[in-house]
Coordinates of C-alpha atoms in Angstrom, one line a residue:
M1049 CA -58.2 80.0 -53.4
S1050 CA -59.6 83.2 -51.9
R1051 CA -62.6 82.5 -49.6
K1052 CA -65.9 84.1 -50.3
I1053 CA -67.7 85.0 -47.1
I1054 CA -71.1 86.7 -46.8
H1055 CA -72.5 88.2 -43.6
C1056 CA -76.3 88.7 -43.6
D1057 CA -77.9 90.9 -40.9
A1058 CA -81.6 91.6 -40.8
D1059 CA -82.6 95.2 -40.4
C1060 CA -84.2 96.0 -37.0
F1061 CA -85.4 92.4 -37.0
F1062 CA -88.0 92.2 -34.3
A1063 CA -89.5 95.6 -35.3
A1064 CA -89.4 94.6 -39.0
I1065 CA -91.5 91.5 -38.3
E1066 CA -94.0 93.5 -36.3
M1067 CA -94.3 96.1 -39.1
R1068 CA -94.6 93.3 -41.7
D1069 CA -97.5 91.7 -39.8
D1070 CA -99.2 95.1 -39.1
P1071 CA -98.7 97.5 -42.0
S1072 CA -100.4 100.3 -40.0
L1073 CA -97.1 100.5 -38.0
M1074 CA -95.1 101.5 -41.1
G1075 CA -93.6 105.0 -40.8
R1076 CA -94.3 105.2 -37.1
P1077 CA -91.6 105.0 -34.4
I1078 CA -91.9 101.5 -32.8
A1079 CA -89.8 99.3 -30.6
V1080 CA -90.0 95.8 -29.2
G1081 CA -89.3 95.4 -25.5
G1082 CA -90.5 95.4 -22.0
R1083 CA -93.1 97.7 -20.4
S1084 CA -91.9 101.0 -19.1
D1085 CA -93.8 100.5 -15.8
R1086 CA -92.0 97.3 -15.1
R1087 CA -88.4 98.5 -15.8
G1088 CA -88.5 97.0 -19.2
V1089 CA -85.7 97.4 -21.8
I1090 CA -85.8 98.0 -25.5
S1091 CA -84.7 94.9 -27.5
T1092 CA -84.8 96.6 -30.9
C1093 CA -86.5 99.6 -32.7
N1094 CA -87.1 100.7 -36.2
Y1095 CA -85.2 103.6 -37.9
E1096 CA -88.0 106.1 -37.2
A1097 CA -87.4 105.5 -33.5
R1098 CA -83.7 105.7 -33.9
E1099 CA -84.0 109.3 -35.2
Y1100 CA -85.1 110.3 -31.7
G1101 CA -82.1 108.6 -30.1
V1102 CA -83.9 105.4 -29.1
R1103 CA -81.5 102.4 -29.0
S1104 CA -81.5 98.7 -28.1
A1105 CA -80.7 98.0 -24.4
M1106 CA -82.1 101.3 -23.4
A1107 CA -84.7 101.5 -20.6
S1108 CA -88.2 101.7 -22.0
A1109 CA -89.0 104.6 -19.7
H1110 CA -86.1 106.6 -21.1
A1111 CA -87.0 105.7 -24.6
L1112 CA -90.5 107.1 -24.1
R1113 CA -89.0 110.3 -22.7
L1114 CA -87.0 110.7 -25.9
C1115 CA -89.9 109.8 -28.1
P1116 CA -93.3 110.2 -26.4
D1117 CA -95.1 108.7 -29.5
L1118 CA -93.0 105.6 -29.4
I1119 CA -95.1 102.4 -29.7
I1120 CA -93.5 99.6 -27.6
L1121 CA -94.7 96.2 -28.5
P1122 CA -94.2 93.0 -26.5
H1123 CA -91.9 90.2 -27.8
N1124 CA -93.4 87.4 -29.9
M1125 CA -90.5 85.0 -30.0
E1126 CA -92.5 82.3 -31.9
K1127 CA -92.8 84.7 -34.8
Y1128 CA -89.2 85.8 -34.7
R1129 CA -87.9 82.2 -34.5
L1130 CA -90.1 81.2 -37.5
A1131 CA -88.8 84.1 -39.6
S1132 CA -85.2 83.2 -38.5
M1133 CA -85.8 79.6 -39.6
Q1134 CA -87.1 80.8 -43.0
M1135 CA -84.0 82.9 -43.6
R1136 CA -81.8 80.0 -42.6
E1137 CA -83.5 77.7 -45.1
I1138 CA -82.7 80.2 -47.8
F1139 CA -79.1 80.3 -46.7
Y1140 CA -78.9 76.5 -46.9
D1141 CA -79.9 76.7 -50.6
Y1142 CA -76.4 78.1 -51.3
T1143 CA -74.1 76.4 -48.8
D1144 CA -74.1 74.1 -45.8
L1145 CA -71.5 76.3 -44.2
V1146 CA -73.9 78.6 -42.3
E1147 CA -72.8 80.0 -38.9
P1148 CA -75.7 81.6 -37.1
L1149 CA -74.7 84.4 -34.7
S1150 CA -78.2 85.1 -33.5
L1151 CA -81.7 84.9 -34.8
D1152 CA -81.2 87.7 -37.3
E1153 CA -77.6 87.3 -38.6
A1154 CA -75.3 84.7 -39.9
F1155 CA -72.0 84.1 -41.8
L1156 CA -72.1 82.0 -45.0
D1157 CA -69.1 80.6 -46.7
V1158 CA -70.1 80.4 -50.4
S1159 CA -66.6 79.6 -51.7
G1160 CA -67.9 76.3 -53.1
C1161 CA -71.2 77.6 -54.4
S1162 CA -71.7 77.2 -58.2
K1163 CA -74.7 79.4 -58.5
H1164 CA -74.2 82.6 -60.4
H1165 CA -70.8 81.2 -61.5
G1166 CA -69.6 81.5 -57.9
S1167 CA -70.1 85.3 -57.7
A1168 CA -70.5 86.2 -54.0
T1169 CA -72.0 89.6 -55.1
L1170 CA -74.8 88.0 -57.2
I1171 CA -75.4 85.3 -54.5
A1172 CA -75.8 87.9 -51.9
K1173 CA -78.2 89.9 -54.1
E1174 CA -80.3 86.9 -54.7
I1175 CA -80.4 86.0 -51.0
K1176 CA -81.6 89.5 -50.1
Q1177 CA -84.3 89.4 -52.8
R1178 CA -85.6 86.0 -51.7
I1179 CA -85.7 87.0 -48.0
H1180 CA -87.6 90.2 -48.9
K1181 CA -90.1 88.2 -51.0
D1182 CA -90.5 85.1 -48.8
V1183 CA -90.0 86.5 -45.3
G1184 CA -91.2 90.0 -45.9
I1185 CA -88.3 91.9 -44.4
T1186 CA -85.0 93.4 -45.6
V1187 CA -81.5 92.3 -44.7
S1188 CA -78.2 94.0 -45.2
A1189 CA -75.3 92.0 -46.5
G1190 CA -71.5 92.2 -46.8
A1191 CA -69.2 90.1 -48.9
A1192 CA -65.4 89.8 -48.5
N1193 CA -62.6 87.2 -48.2
C1194 CA -62.9 86.9 -44.4
K1195 CA -65.4 87.1 -41.6
F1196 CA -63.9 90.2 -40.1
L1197 CA -64.5 92.3 -43.2
A1198 CA -67.8 90.7 -44.3
K1199 CA -69.3 91.7 -41.0
I1200 CA -68.1 95.3 -41.2
A1201 CA -69.3 95.5 -44.8
S1202 CA -72.8 94.4 -43.9
D1203 CA -73.1 97.4 -41.6
I1204 CA -72.0 100.1 -44.1
N1205 CA -75.2 100.7 -46.1
K1206 CA -78.0 99.8 -43.7
P1207 CA -80.8 99.3 -44.1
N1208 CA -81.2 97.0 -47.1
G1209 CA -77.6 97.5 -48.2
L1210 CA -75.0 95.4 -49.9
T1211 CA -71.3 96.2 -49.7
V1212 CA -68.7 94.0 -51.4
I1213 CA -65.0 94.3 -50.7
P1214 CA -63.1 92.7 -53.6
P1215 CA -59.8 91.0 -52.6
E1216 CA -57.8 93.6 -54.6
K1217 CA -59.4 96.4 -52.5
T1218 CA -58.9 94.7 -49.1
E1219 CA -55.8 96.6 -48.1
E1220 CA -57.1 100.0 -49.2
F1221 CA -60.4 99.4 -47.3
V1222 CA -58.8 98.1 -44.1
L1223 CA -56.3 100.9 -43.6
T1224 CA -59.1 103.5 -43.4
L1225 CA -61.0 101.7 -40.7
P1226 CA -61.2 103.2 -37.2
V1227 CA -59.9 100.9 -34.5
S1228 CA -63.4 100.9 -33.0
K1229 CA -64.5 98.6 -35.9
I1230 CA -62.3 95.8 -34.6
F1231 CA -64.2 93.3 -32.6
G1232 CA -62.8 93.2 -29.1
V1233 CA -61.8 96.9 -29.1
G1234 CA -64.0 98.4 -26.4
K1235 CA -64.0 101.8 -24.8
V1236 CA -61.1 101.0 -22.5
T1237 CA -58.9 99.6 -25.3
Q1238 CA -59.8 102.6 -27.5
Q1239 CA -58.7 105.0 -24.8
K1240 CA -55.4 103.1 -24.4
M1241 CA -54.9 103.2 -28.2
A1242 CA -55.6 106.9 -28.3
K1243 CA -52.8 107.6 -25.8
L1244 CA -50.5 105.7 -28.2
G1245 CA -51.7 107.6 -31.2
L1246 CA -53.6 104.6 -32.7
Y1247 CA -56.8 105.7 -34.3
T1248 CA -57.0 103.7 -37.5
C1249 CA -55.9 100.3 -38.8
R1250 CA -53.2 102.3 -40.7
D1251 CA -51.8 103.4 -37.4
L1252 CA -51.8 99.9 -36.1
K1253 CA -50.1 98.6 -39.2
N1254 CA -47.2 100.9 -38.4
K1255 CA -46.5 99.0 -35.2
S1256 CA -44.6 95.8 -35.1
Q1257 CA -46.1 92.6 -33.8
I1258 CA -43.8 92.8 -30.8
E1259 CA -44.9 96.4 -30.0
L1260 CA -48.6 95.5 -30.2
S1261 CA -48.0 92.4 -28.0
E1262 CA -46.2 94.6 -25.4
H1263 CA -49.1 97.0 -25.2
F1264 CA -52.1 94.6 -25.6
G1265 CA -50.8 91.2 -24.6
S1266 CA -52.2 88.2 -26.5
F1267 CA -54.7 90.5 -28.3
G1268 CA -51.7 92.1 -30.0
Q1269 CA -51.3 89.2 -32.3
R1270 CA -54.9 89.5 -33.4
L1271 CA -54.6 93.2 -33.9
F1272 CA -51.4 92.7 -36.0
E1273 CA -53.4 90.4 -38.4
L1274 CA -56.7 92.2 -38.5
C1275 CA -55.2 95.6 -39.4
R1276 CA -53.8 93.8 -42.4
G1277 CA -57.2 92.3 -43.3
I1278 CA -56.1 88.8 -42.2
D1279 CA -58.8 86.7 -40.5
K1280 CA -58.3 82.9 -40.8
R1281 CA -61.4 82.0 -38.8
E1282 CA -63.5 79.5 -40.7
V1283 CA -67.3 79.6 -41.0
K1284 CA -68.3 76.9 -38.5
P1285 CA -71.9 75.6 -38.6
S1286 CA -73.0 75.6 -35.0
R1287 CA -76.1 73.5 -35.6
S1288 CA -77.4 71.0 -38.1
R1289 CA -80.3 71.9 -40.2
K1290 CA -83.6 71.3 -38.3
S1291 CA -86.2 71.9 -41.0
L1292 CA -86.9 72.6 -44.7
S1293 CA -89.9 74.4 -46.0
V1294 CA -91.5 76.4 -48.8
E1295 CA -94.4 78.9 -48.7
H1296 CA -96.3 81.2 -51.0
T1297 CA -98.2 84.5 -50.4
F1298 CA -101.2 84.7 -52.7
P1299 CA -102.0 87.9 -54.6
N1300 CA -105.7 87.4 -53.7
D1301 CA -106.8 85.7 -50.5
L1302 CA -108.1 82.2 -50.8
K1303 CA -111.7 82.2 -49.6
N1304 CA -112.4 78.6 -48.7
I1305 CA -110.7 75.3 -48.0
E1306 CA -111.2 74.0 -51.5
Q1307 CA -109.2 76.9 -53.0
C1308 CA -106.5 76.2 -50.3
I1309 CA -106.3 72.5 -51.3
E1310 CA -106.0 73.5 -55.0
S1311 CA -102.9 75.6 -54.2
L1312 CA -101.0 72.7 -52.6
P1313 CA -99.6 70.8 -55.7
P1314 CA -97.2 73.5 -56.9
L1315 CA -95.9 74.0 -53.3
F1316 CA -95.5 70.2 -52.9
V1317 CA -93.5 69.9 -56.1
E1318 CA -91.2 72.7 -54.9
L1319 CA -90.8 71.0 -51.5
K1320 CA -90.0 67.6 -53.0
S1321 CA -87.5 69.1 -55.3
R1322 CA -85.7 70.6 -52.3
L1323 CA -86.0 67.4 -50.4
N1324 CA -84.3 65.5 -53.2
K1325 CA -81.3 67.7 -52.9
L1326 CA -81.0 67.0 -49.2
S1327 CA -78.1 65.0 -48.0
D1328 CA -78.7 61.3 -46.9
R1329 CA -77.5 62.3 -43.4
Y1330 CA -81.0 63.8 -42.8
K1331 CA -84.2 62.0 -41.9
V1332 CA -87.7 63.4 -42.1
V1333 CA -89.5 63.0 -38.7
K1334 CA -92.4 65.5 -39.0
A1335 CA -94.5 67.3 -41.6
F1336 CA -95.9 70.7 -40.9
T1337 CA -98.2 73.2 -42.5
K1338 CA -98.3 76.9 -41.9
I1339 CA -101.3 79.1 -42.6
K1340 CA -101.6 82.9 -42.4
F1341 CA -105.1 84.3 -42.5
N1342 CA -106.2 87.6 -43.9
D1343 CA -106.1 89.2 -40.5
F1344 CA -102.4 88.2 -40.3
S1345 CA -103.0 85.6 -37.6
T1346 CA -100.9 82.5 -38.1
T1347 CA -101.2 78.9 -37.2
T1348 CA -98.8 75.9 -37.7
I1349 CA -99.9 72.3 -37.5
E1350 CA -97.3 69.5 -37.2
R1351 CA -97.5 65.7 -37.2
V1352 CA -95.0 63.0 -36.3
G1353 CA -94.5 59.9 -38.4
T1354 CA -95.4 61.1 -41.8
S1355 CA -93.6 60.7 -45.1
A1356 CA -94.2 64.2 -46.3
R1357 CA -96.9 63.1 -48.7
I1358 CA -99.4 65.5 -50.3
S1359 CA -102.2 63.6 -48.5
D1360 CA -100.5 64.5 -45.2
Y1361 CA -100.4 68.2 -46.1
T1362 CA -104.0 68.1 -47.2
Q1363 CA -105.1 66.8 -43.9
L1364 CA -102.9 69.3 -41.9
L1365 CA -104.3 72.1 -44.1
K1366 CA -107.9 71.1 -43.3
E1367 CA -107.1 71.1 -39.6
G1368 CA -105.3 74.4 -39.7
F1369 CA -108.1 76.1 -41.7
E1370 CA -110.7 75.0 -39.1
R1371 CA -108.7 77.0 -36.5
G1372 CA -109.4 80.3 -38.2
K1373 CA -112.1 79.7 -40.8
K1374 CA -111.1 83.0 -42.5
P1375 CA -109.6 83.9 -45.9
V1376 CA -106.0 82.7 -46.3
R1377 CA -103.2 84.9 -47.6
L1378 CA -100.2 82.5 -47.2
I1379 CA -99.7 78.8 -47.1
G1380 CA -96.4 77.0 -46.2
M1381 CA -95.4 73.4 -46.0
G1382 CA -92.3 71.8 -44.7
V1383 CA -90.6 69.0 -42.7
R1384 CA -88.7 68.8 -39.5
I1385 CA -85.5 66.7 -40.0
L1386 CA -82.8 65.1 -37.9
D1387 CA -79.1 64.9 -38.7
L1388 CA -78.1 61.2 -38.5
N1389 CA -74.5 62.3 -38.1
D1390 CA -75.4 64.2 -34.9
E1391 CA -75.1 62.0 -31.9
E1392 CA -77.9 63.9 -30.1
G1393 CA -80.0 63.6 -33.2
A1394 CA -79.4 59.9 -33.6
L1395 CA -80.3 59.4 -29.9
Q1396 CA -83.6 61.3 -30.4
L1397 CA -84.4 59.3 -33.5
D1398 CA -85.2 56.3 -31.4
L1399 CA -88.1 58.2 -29.9
F1400 CA -89.7 58.3 -33.3
K1401 CA -89.3 54.6 -34.2
H1402 CA -92.4 52.5 -34.6
P1403 CA -92.7 49.9 -31.8
A1404 CA -92.4 47.2 -34.4
D1405 CA -89.0 48.5 -35.5
Q1406 CA -87.5 48.3 -32.0

């Protein structure tokens, strides 16, 4: 059976989160990175900044020379990790085979997913829609029968793009790819290939495996396969799921704690529904509630030793509301979980046991 691999990549992730939380930044060139007077470096920037030539890994001082109006914001890793967790929870609704590459991108193997009759195209569309609605940012996605092509496809129509490479179109698509699109082909290798007249995958395909190995050593075997669209690497989950959550942004701010409490039951029903689908290998160890106030400030309250009951979330909500005492635009609730099949997780589980259980 042909595999169905999706690669999701958030668009200018750090900058997108900052623009989401401060709409006044929309349409202005912004970047996230270190200060220019301290030899800071740009981590990421939005597309408005890229029009001036600003790029990630560029010195902040140089970025400001290219774009004097550039707004450079400091990192807020807590916000970025939270958004990353939210995206990952959405991915897990479709498959357990999720391989995170970084905070903002991941491979998903949806070959066994029954949603949308197994259509990787429709699954990718729904994932994009949910991330936009629930996380407030856009992602670009690519779908193909292997990781190599899915990752290339996700980069084709950025931002907010979706490119699908059907199996019957794989060969046609691969042959036109420049060799620079192959992971592992850097500037030095490109120069060496250029001397051999190798500029596209079509050029590589005209070489035998022996010839490629003579010129590029062990990498020659990999080139022989990739220029034919062959990538046998599996999607390997690098970590177990750590949490599960749901949240809702309200069309009108909730003005007091009473209104906030009234909003909990529908969220709780949704959370319990998702918990019921969770494998027995996971154990709930914490409950948490997230609140975003009308000034976009956010607070999260966690508690160990709960059973994820609505009474727990009501109490957490009250404590969180007291921290801000402002109208609320978003409420989320969730659980931290441990994978009992994970040796490290099983070891940590002892720490949460009640003394009477030991």
